[in-house]
PDB file of C-alpha atoms in Angstrom:
ATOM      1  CA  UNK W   1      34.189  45.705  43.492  1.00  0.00           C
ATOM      2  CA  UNK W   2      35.178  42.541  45.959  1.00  0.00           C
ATOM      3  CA  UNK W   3      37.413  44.656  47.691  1.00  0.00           C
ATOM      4  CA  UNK W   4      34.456  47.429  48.342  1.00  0.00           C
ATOM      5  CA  UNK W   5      31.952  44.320  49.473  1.00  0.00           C
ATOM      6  CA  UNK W   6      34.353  42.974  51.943  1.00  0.00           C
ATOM      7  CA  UNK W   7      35.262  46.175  53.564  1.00  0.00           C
ATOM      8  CA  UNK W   8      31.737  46.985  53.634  1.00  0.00           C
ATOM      9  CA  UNK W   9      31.155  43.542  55.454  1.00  0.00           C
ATOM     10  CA  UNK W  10      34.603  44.381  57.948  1.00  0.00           C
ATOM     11  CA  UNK W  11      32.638  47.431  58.764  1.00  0.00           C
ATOM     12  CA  UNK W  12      29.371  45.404  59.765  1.00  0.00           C
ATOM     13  CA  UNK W  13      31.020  42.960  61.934  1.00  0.00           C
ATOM     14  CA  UNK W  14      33.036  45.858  63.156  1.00  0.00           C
ATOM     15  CA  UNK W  15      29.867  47.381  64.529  1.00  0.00           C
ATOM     16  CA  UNK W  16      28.790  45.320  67.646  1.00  0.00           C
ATOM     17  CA  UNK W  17      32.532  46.293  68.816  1.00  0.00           C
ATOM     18  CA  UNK W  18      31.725  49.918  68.857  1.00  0.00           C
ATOM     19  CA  UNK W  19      28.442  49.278  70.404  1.00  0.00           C
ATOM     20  CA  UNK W  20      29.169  47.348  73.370  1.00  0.00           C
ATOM     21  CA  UNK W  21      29.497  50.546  75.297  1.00  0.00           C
ATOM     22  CA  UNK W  22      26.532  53.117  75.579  1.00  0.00           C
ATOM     23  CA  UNK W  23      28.581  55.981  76.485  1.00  0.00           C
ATOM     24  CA  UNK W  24      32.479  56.964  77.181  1.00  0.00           C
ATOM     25  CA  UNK W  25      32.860  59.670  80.650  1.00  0.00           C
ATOM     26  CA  UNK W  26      36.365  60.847  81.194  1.00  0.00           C
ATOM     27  CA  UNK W  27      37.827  57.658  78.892  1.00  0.00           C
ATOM     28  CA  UNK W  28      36.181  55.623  81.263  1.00  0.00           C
ATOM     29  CA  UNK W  29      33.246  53.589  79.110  1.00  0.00           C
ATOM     30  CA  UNK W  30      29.750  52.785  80.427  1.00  0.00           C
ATOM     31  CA  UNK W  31      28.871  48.695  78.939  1.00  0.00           C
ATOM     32  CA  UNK W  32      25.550  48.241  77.467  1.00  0.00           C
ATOM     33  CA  UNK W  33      25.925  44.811  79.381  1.00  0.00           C
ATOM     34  CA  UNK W  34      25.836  47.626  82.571  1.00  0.00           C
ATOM     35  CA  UNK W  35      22.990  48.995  81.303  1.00  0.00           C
ATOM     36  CA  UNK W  36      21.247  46.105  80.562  1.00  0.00           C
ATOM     37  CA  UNK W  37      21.619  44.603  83.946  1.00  0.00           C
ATOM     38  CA  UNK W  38      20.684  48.091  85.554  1.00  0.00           C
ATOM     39  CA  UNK W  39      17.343  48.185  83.525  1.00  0.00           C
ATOM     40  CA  UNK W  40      16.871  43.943  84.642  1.00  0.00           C
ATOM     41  CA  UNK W  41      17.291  44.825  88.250  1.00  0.00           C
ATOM     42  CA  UNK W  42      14.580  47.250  87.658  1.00  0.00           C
ATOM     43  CA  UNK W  43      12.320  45.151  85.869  1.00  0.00           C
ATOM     44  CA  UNK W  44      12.521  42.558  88.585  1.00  0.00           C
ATOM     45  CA  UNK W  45      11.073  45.503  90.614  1.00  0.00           C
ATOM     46  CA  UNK W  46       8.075  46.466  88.614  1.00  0.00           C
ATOM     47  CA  UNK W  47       9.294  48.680  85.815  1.00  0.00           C
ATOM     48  CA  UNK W  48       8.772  48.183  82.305  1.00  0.00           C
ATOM     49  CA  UNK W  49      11.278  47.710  79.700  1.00  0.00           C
ATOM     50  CA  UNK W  50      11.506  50.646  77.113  1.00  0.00           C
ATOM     51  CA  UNK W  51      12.998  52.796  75.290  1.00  0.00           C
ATOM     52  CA  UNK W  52      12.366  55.869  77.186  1.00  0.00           C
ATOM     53  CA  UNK W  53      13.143  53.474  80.557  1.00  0.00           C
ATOM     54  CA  UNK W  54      16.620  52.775  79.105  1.00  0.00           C
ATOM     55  CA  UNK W  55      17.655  56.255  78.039  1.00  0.00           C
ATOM     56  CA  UNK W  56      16.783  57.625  81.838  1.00  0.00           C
ATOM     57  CA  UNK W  57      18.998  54.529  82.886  1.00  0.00           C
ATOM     58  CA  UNK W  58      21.530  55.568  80.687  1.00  0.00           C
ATOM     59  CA  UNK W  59      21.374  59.167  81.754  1.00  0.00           C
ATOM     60  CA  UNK W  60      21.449  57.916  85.296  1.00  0.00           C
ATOM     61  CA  UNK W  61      24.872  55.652  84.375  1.00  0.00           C
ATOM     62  CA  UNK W  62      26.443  58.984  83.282  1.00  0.00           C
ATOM     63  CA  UNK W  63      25.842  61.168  85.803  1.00  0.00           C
ATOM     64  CA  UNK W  64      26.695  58.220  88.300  1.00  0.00           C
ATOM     65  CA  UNK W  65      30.137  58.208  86.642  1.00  0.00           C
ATOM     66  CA  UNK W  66      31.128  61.930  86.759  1.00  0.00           C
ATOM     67  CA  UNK W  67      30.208  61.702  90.210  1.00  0.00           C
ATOM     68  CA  UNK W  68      31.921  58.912  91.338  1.00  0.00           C
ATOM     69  CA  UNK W  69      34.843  60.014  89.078  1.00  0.00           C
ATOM     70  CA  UNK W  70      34.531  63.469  91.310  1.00  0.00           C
ATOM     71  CA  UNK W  71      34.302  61.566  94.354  1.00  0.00           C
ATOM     72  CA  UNK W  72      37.536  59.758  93.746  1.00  0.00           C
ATOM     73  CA  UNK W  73      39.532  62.205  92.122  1.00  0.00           C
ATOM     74  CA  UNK W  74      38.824  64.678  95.410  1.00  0.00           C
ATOM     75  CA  UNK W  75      40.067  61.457  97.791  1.00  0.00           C
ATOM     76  CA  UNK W  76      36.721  61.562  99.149  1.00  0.00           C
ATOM     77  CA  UNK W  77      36.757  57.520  98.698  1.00  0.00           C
ATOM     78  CA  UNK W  78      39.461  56.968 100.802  1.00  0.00           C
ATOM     79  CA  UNK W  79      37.735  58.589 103.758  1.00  0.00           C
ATOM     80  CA  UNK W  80      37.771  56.034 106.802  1.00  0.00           C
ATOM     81  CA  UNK W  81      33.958  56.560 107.212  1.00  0.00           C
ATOM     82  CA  UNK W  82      33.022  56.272 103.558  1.00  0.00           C
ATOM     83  CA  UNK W  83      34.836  53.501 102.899  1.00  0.00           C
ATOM     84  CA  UNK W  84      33.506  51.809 105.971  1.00  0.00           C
ATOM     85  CA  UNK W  85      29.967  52.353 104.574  1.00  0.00           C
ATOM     86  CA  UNK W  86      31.234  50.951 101.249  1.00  0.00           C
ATOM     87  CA  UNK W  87      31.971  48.503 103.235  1.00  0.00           C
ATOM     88  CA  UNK W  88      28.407  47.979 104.847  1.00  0.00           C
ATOM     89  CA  UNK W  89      26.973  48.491 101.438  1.00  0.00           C
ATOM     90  CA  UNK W  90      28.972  45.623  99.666  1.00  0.00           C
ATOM     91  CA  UNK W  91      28.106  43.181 103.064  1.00  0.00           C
ATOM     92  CA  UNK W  92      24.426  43.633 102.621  1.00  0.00           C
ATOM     93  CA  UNK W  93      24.023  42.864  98.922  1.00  0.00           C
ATOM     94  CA  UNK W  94      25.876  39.913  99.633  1.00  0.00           C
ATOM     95  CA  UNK W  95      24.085  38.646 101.917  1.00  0.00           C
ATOM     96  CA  UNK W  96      20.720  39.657 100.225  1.00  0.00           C
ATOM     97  CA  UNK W  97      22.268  37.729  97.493  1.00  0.00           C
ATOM     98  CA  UNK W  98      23.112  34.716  98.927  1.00  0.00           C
ATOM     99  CA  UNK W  99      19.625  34.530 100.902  1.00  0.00           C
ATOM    100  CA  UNK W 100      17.861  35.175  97.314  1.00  0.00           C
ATOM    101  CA  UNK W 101      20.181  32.363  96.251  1.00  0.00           C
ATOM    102  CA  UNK W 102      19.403  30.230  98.647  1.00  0.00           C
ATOM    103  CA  UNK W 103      15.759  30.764  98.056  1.00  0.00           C
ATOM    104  CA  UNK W 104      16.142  29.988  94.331  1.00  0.00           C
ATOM    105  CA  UNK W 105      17.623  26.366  94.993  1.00  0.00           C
ATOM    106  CA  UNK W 106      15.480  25.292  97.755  1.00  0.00           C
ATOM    107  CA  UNK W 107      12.081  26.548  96.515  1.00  0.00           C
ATOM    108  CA  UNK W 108       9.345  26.427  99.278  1.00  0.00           C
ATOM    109  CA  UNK W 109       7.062  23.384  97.660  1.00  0.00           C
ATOM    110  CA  UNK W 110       3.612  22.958  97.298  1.00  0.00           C
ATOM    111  CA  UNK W 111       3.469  20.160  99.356  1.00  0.00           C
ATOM    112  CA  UNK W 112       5.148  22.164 101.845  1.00  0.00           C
ATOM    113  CA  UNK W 113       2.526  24.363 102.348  1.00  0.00           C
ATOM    114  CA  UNK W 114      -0.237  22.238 101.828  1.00  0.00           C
ATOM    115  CA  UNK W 115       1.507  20.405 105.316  1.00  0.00           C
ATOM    116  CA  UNK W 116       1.853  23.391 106.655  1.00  0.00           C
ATOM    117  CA  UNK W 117      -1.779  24.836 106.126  1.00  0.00           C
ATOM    118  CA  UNK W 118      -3.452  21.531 107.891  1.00  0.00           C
ATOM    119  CA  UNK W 119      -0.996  21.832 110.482  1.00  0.00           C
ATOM    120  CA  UNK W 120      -2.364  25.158 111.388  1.00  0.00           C
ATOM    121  CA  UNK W 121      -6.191  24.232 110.156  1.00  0.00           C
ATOM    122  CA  UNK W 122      -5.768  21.116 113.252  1.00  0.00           C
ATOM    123  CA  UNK W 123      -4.299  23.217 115.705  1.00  0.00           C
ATOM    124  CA  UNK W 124      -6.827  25.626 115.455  1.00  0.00           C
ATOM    125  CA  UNK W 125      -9.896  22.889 115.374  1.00  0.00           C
ATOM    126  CA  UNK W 126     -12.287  23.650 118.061  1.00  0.00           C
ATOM    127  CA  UNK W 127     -11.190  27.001 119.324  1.00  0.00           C
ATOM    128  CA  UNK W 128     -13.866  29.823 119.359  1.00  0.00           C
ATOM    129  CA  UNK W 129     -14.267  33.204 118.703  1.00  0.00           C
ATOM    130  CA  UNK W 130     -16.512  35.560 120.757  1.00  0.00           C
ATOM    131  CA  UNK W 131     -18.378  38.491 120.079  1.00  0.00           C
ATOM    132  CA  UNK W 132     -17.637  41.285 122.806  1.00  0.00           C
ATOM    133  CA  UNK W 133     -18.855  44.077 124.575  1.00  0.00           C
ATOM    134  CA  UNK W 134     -16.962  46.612 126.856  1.00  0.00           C
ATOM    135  CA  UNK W 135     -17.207  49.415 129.343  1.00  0.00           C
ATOM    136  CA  UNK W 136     -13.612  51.031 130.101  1.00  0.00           C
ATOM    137  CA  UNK W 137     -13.305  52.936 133.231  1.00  0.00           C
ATOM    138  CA  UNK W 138     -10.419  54.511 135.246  1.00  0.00           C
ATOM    139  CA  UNK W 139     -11.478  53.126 138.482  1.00  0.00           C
ATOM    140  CA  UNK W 140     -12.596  50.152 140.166  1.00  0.00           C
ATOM    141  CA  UNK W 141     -15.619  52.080 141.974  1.00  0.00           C
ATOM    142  CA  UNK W 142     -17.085  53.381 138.790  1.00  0.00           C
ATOM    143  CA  UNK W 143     -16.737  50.132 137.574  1.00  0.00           C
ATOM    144  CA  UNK W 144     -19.170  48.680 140.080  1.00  0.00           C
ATOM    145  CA  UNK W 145     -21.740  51.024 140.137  1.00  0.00           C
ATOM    146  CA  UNK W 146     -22.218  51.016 136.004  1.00  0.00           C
ATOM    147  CA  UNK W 147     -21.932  46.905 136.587  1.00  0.00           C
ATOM    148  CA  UNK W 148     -24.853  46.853 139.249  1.00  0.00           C
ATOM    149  CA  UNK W 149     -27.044  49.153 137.220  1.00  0.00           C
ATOM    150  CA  UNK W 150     -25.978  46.587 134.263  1.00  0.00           C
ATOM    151  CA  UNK W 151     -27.126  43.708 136.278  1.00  0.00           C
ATOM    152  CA  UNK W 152     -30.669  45.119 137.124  1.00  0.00           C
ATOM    153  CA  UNK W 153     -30.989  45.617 133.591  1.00  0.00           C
ATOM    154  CA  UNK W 154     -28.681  45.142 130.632  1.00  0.00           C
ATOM    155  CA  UNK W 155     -30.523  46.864 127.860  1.00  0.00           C
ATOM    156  CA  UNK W 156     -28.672  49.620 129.844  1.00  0.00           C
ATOM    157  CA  UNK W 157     -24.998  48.230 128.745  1.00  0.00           C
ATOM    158  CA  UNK W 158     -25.280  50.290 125.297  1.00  0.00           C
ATOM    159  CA  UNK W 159     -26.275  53.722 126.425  1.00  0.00           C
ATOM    160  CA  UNK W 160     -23.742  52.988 129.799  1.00  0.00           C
ATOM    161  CA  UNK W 161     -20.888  52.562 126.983  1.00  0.00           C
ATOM    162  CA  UNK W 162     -21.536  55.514 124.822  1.00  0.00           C
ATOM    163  CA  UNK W 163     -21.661  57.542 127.828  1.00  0.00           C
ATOM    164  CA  UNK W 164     -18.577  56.099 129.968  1.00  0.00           C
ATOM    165  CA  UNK W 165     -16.414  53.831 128.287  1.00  0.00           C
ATOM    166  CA  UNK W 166     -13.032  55.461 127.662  1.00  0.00           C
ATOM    167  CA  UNK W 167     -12.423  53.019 124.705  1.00  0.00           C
ATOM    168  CA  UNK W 168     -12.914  55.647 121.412  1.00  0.00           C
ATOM    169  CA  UNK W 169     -12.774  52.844 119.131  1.00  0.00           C
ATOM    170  CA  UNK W 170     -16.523  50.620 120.943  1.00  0.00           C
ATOM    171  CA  UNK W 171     -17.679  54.044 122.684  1.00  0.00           C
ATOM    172  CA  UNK W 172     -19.801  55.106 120.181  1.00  0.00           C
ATOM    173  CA  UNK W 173     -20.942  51.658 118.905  1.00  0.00           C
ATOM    174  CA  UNK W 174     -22.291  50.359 122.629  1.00  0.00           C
ATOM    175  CA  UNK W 175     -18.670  48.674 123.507  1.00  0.00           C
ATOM    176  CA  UNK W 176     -19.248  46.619 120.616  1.00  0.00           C
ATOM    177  CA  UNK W 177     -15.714  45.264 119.786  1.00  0.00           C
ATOM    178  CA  UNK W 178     -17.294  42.771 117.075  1.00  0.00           C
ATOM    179  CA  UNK W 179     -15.779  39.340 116.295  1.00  0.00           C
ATOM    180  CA  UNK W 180     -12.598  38.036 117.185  1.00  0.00           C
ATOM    181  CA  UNK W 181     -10.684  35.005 119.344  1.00  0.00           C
ATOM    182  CA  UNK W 182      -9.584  35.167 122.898  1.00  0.00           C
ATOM    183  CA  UNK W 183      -5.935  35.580 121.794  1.00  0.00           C
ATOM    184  CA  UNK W 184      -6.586  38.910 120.066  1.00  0.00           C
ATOM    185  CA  UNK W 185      -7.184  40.601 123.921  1.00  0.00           C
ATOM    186  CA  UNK W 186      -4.758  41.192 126.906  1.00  0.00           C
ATOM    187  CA  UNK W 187      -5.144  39.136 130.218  1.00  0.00           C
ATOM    188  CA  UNK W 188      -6.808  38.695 132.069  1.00  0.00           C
ATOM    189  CA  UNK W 189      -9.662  40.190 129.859  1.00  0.00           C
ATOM    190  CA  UNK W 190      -9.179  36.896 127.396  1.00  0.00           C
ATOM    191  CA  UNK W 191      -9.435  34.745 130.374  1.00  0.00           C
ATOM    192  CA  UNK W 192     -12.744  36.377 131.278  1.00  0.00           C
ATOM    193  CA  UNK W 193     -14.294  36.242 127.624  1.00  0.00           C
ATOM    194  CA  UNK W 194     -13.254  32.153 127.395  1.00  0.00           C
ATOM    195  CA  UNK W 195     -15.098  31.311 131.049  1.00  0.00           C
ATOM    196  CA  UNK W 196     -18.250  33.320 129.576  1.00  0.00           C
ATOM    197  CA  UNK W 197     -21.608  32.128 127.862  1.00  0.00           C
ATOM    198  CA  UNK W 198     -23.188  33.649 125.183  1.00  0.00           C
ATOM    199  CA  UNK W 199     -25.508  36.340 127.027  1.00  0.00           C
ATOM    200  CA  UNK W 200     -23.360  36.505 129.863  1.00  0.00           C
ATOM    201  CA  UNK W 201     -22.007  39.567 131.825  1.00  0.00           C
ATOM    202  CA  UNK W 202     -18.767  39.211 134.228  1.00  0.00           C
ATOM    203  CA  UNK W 203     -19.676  38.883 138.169  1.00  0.00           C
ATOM    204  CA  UNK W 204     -16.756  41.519 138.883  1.00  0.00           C
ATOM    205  CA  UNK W 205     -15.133  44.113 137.063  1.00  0.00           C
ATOM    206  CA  UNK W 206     -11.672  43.190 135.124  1.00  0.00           C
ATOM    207  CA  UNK W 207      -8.461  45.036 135.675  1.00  0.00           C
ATOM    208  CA  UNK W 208      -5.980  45.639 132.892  1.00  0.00           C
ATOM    209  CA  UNK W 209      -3.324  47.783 132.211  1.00  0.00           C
ATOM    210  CA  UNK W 210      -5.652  49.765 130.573  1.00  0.00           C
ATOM    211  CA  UNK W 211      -8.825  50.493 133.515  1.00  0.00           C
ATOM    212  CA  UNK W 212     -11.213  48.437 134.679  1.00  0.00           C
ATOM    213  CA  UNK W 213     -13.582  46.580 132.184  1.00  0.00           C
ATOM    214  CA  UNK W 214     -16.998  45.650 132.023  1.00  0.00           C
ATOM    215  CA  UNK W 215     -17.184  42.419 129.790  1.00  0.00           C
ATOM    216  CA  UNK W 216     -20.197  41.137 127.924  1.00  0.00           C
ATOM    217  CA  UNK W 217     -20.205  38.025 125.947  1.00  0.00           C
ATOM    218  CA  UNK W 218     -22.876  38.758 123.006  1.00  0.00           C
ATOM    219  CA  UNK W 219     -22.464  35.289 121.167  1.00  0.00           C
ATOM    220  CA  UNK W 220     -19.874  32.647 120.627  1.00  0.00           C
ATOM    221  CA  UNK W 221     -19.493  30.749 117.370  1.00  0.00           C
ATOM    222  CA  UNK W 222     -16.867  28.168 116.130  1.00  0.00           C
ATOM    223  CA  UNK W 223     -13.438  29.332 114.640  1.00  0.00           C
ATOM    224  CA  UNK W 224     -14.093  29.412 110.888  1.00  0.00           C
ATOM    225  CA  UNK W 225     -10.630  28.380 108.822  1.00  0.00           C
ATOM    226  CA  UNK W 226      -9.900  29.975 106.163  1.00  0.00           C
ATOM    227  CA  UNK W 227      -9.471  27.773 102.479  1.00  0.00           C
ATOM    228  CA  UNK W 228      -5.794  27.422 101.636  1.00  0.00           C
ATOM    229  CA  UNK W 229      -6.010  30.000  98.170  1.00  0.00           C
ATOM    230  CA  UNK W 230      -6.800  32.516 100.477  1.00  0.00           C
ATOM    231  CA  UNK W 231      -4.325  32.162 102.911  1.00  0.00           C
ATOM    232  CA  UNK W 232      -1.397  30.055 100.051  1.00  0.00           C
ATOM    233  CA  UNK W 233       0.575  33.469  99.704  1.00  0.00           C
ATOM    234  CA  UNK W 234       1.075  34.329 103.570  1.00  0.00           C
ATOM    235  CA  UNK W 235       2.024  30.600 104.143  1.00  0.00           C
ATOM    236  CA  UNK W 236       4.420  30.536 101.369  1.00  0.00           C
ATOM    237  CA  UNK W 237       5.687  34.097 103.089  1.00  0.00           C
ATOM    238  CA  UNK W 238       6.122  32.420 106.110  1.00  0.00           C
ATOM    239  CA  UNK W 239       7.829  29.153 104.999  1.00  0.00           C
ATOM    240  CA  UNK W 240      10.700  30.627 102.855  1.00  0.00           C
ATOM    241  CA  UNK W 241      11.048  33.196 106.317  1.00  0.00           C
ATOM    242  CA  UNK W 242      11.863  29.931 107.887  1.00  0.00           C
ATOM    243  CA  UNK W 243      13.722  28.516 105.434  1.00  0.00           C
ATOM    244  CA  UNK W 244      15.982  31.166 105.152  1.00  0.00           C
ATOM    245  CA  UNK W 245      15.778  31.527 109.170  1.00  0.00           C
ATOM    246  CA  UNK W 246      16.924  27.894 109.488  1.00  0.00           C
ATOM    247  CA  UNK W 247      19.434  28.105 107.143  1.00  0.00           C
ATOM    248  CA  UNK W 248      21.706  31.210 109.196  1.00  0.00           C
ATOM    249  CA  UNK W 249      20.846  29.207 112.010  1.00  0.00           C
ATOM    250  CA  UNK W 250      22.931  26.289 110.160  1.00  0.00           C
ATOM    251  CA  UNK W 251      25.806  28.762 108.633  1.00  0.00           C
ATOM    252  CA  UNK W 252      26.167  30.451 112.200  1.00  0.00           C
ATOM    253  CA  UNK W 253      26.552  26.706 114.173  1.00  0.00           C
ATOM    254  CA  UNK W 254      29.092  26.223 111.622  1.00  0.00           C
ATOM    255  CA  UNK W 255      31.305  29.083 111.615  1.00  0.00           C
ATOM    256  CA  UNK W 256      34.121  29.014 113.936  1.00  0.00           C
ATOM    257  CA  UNK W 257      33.109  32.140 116.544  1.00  0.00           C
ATOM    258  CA  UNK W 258      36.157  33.176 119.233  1.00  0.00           C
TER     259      UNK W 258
END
């Protein structure tokens, strides 16, 4: 009987032996520590660990290996060109690595961004924002004659746009281009919306690389900042950008380049 017990307990701690591969292609085994970093890599990406999620990985592992075994046995891998994007391949996940490891150990900080956002927030204190209205034409002439009937009456601006402007987006809605800061439009149409009032129509028409312009200043109103939850997850974008910008700027000043 003690002989029976202990084989039956050789065979138990035998077990995690024969289990440390999912599957055997060819002689050539398939780990389950494979598998289980394949199904990690696509957690980290959304998916959800399962059961059904592993056996499609595992199905996936196996067909990967009879076709890479193919591949090889045919001499396909020692093509120049395929082994120069093998190559490629094996640069860019180490250098996607190293960036996400360079991420991981210098973490873009709260504080960080809290800087950051009240840099922005005082660089941005006292600019305005403008509410706009345009007429588009192809020439300079046309542009005169709609401004002078604008002039002797500019209840006339909305119907004028509808029927003239070559904008399709404000057309339809008067010229109407809504709200927005100076920066958002081409010069020297921004340079015309900053020198006018609210109410105010342009003395001349504008010229852009797009026609002439009729400009109308509706109403002007104070740049409202956002709070910093709204904007916390593009600043954060932004920051480890730089970070990781700075940081090949570093490795590239130190490398020795002839």
């Amino acid at each position: 009987m003690k002989r029976i017990v202990m084989l039956a307990a050789a065979c138990v701690i035998a077990v995690p032996a024969f289990a440390q591969n999912v599957a055997t292609v060819n002689g050539k085994a398939i780990p389950q520590k494979s598998l289980d970093q394949f199904v990690k890599l696509l957690v980290s990406q959304g998916a959800t660990d399962s059961p059904q999620l592993r056996e499609q990985v595992k199905q996936e592992m196996i067909n990967r290996q009879i076709f890479v075994q193919a591949a090889e046995s045919s001499g396909i891998a020692k093509q120049a060109d395929v082994q120069t994007e093998i190559e490629l391949a094996r640069q860019g996940i180490l250098v996607r690595a190293l960036m996400a490891d360079y991420l991981a150990k210098h973490p873009v900080s709260d504080a960080k961004v809290t800087a950051e956002y009240e840099k922005i927030k005082k660089e941005q204190a006292g600019k305005m924002e403008y509410k706009v209205r345009h007429i588009l034409v192809e020439d300079e002439k046309t542009a005169n004659d709609l401004l002078a009937q604008i002039k002797s009456n500019k209840s006339k601006f909305n119907d004028l746009a509808k029927k003239n402007s070559k904008d399709p987006g404000s057309a339809e809605k008067g010229g109407d281009l809504g709200w927005a800061p100076p920066t958002n439009y081409v010069q020297p149409f921004a340079q015309a919306v900053t020198q006018l009032k609210k109410g105010e129509l342009v003395d001349k028409p504008v010229q852009t690389q797009f026609g002439w312009h009729i400009i109308m200043v509706d109403d002007t109103r104070p740049v409202e900042f956002p709070p910093l939850d709204q904007v916390r997850t593009q600043l954060e974008e932004m920051l480890r950008q730089q970070t990781l910008a700075d940081y090949q700027k570093e490795l590239r000043e130190k490398a020795k380049i002839q």
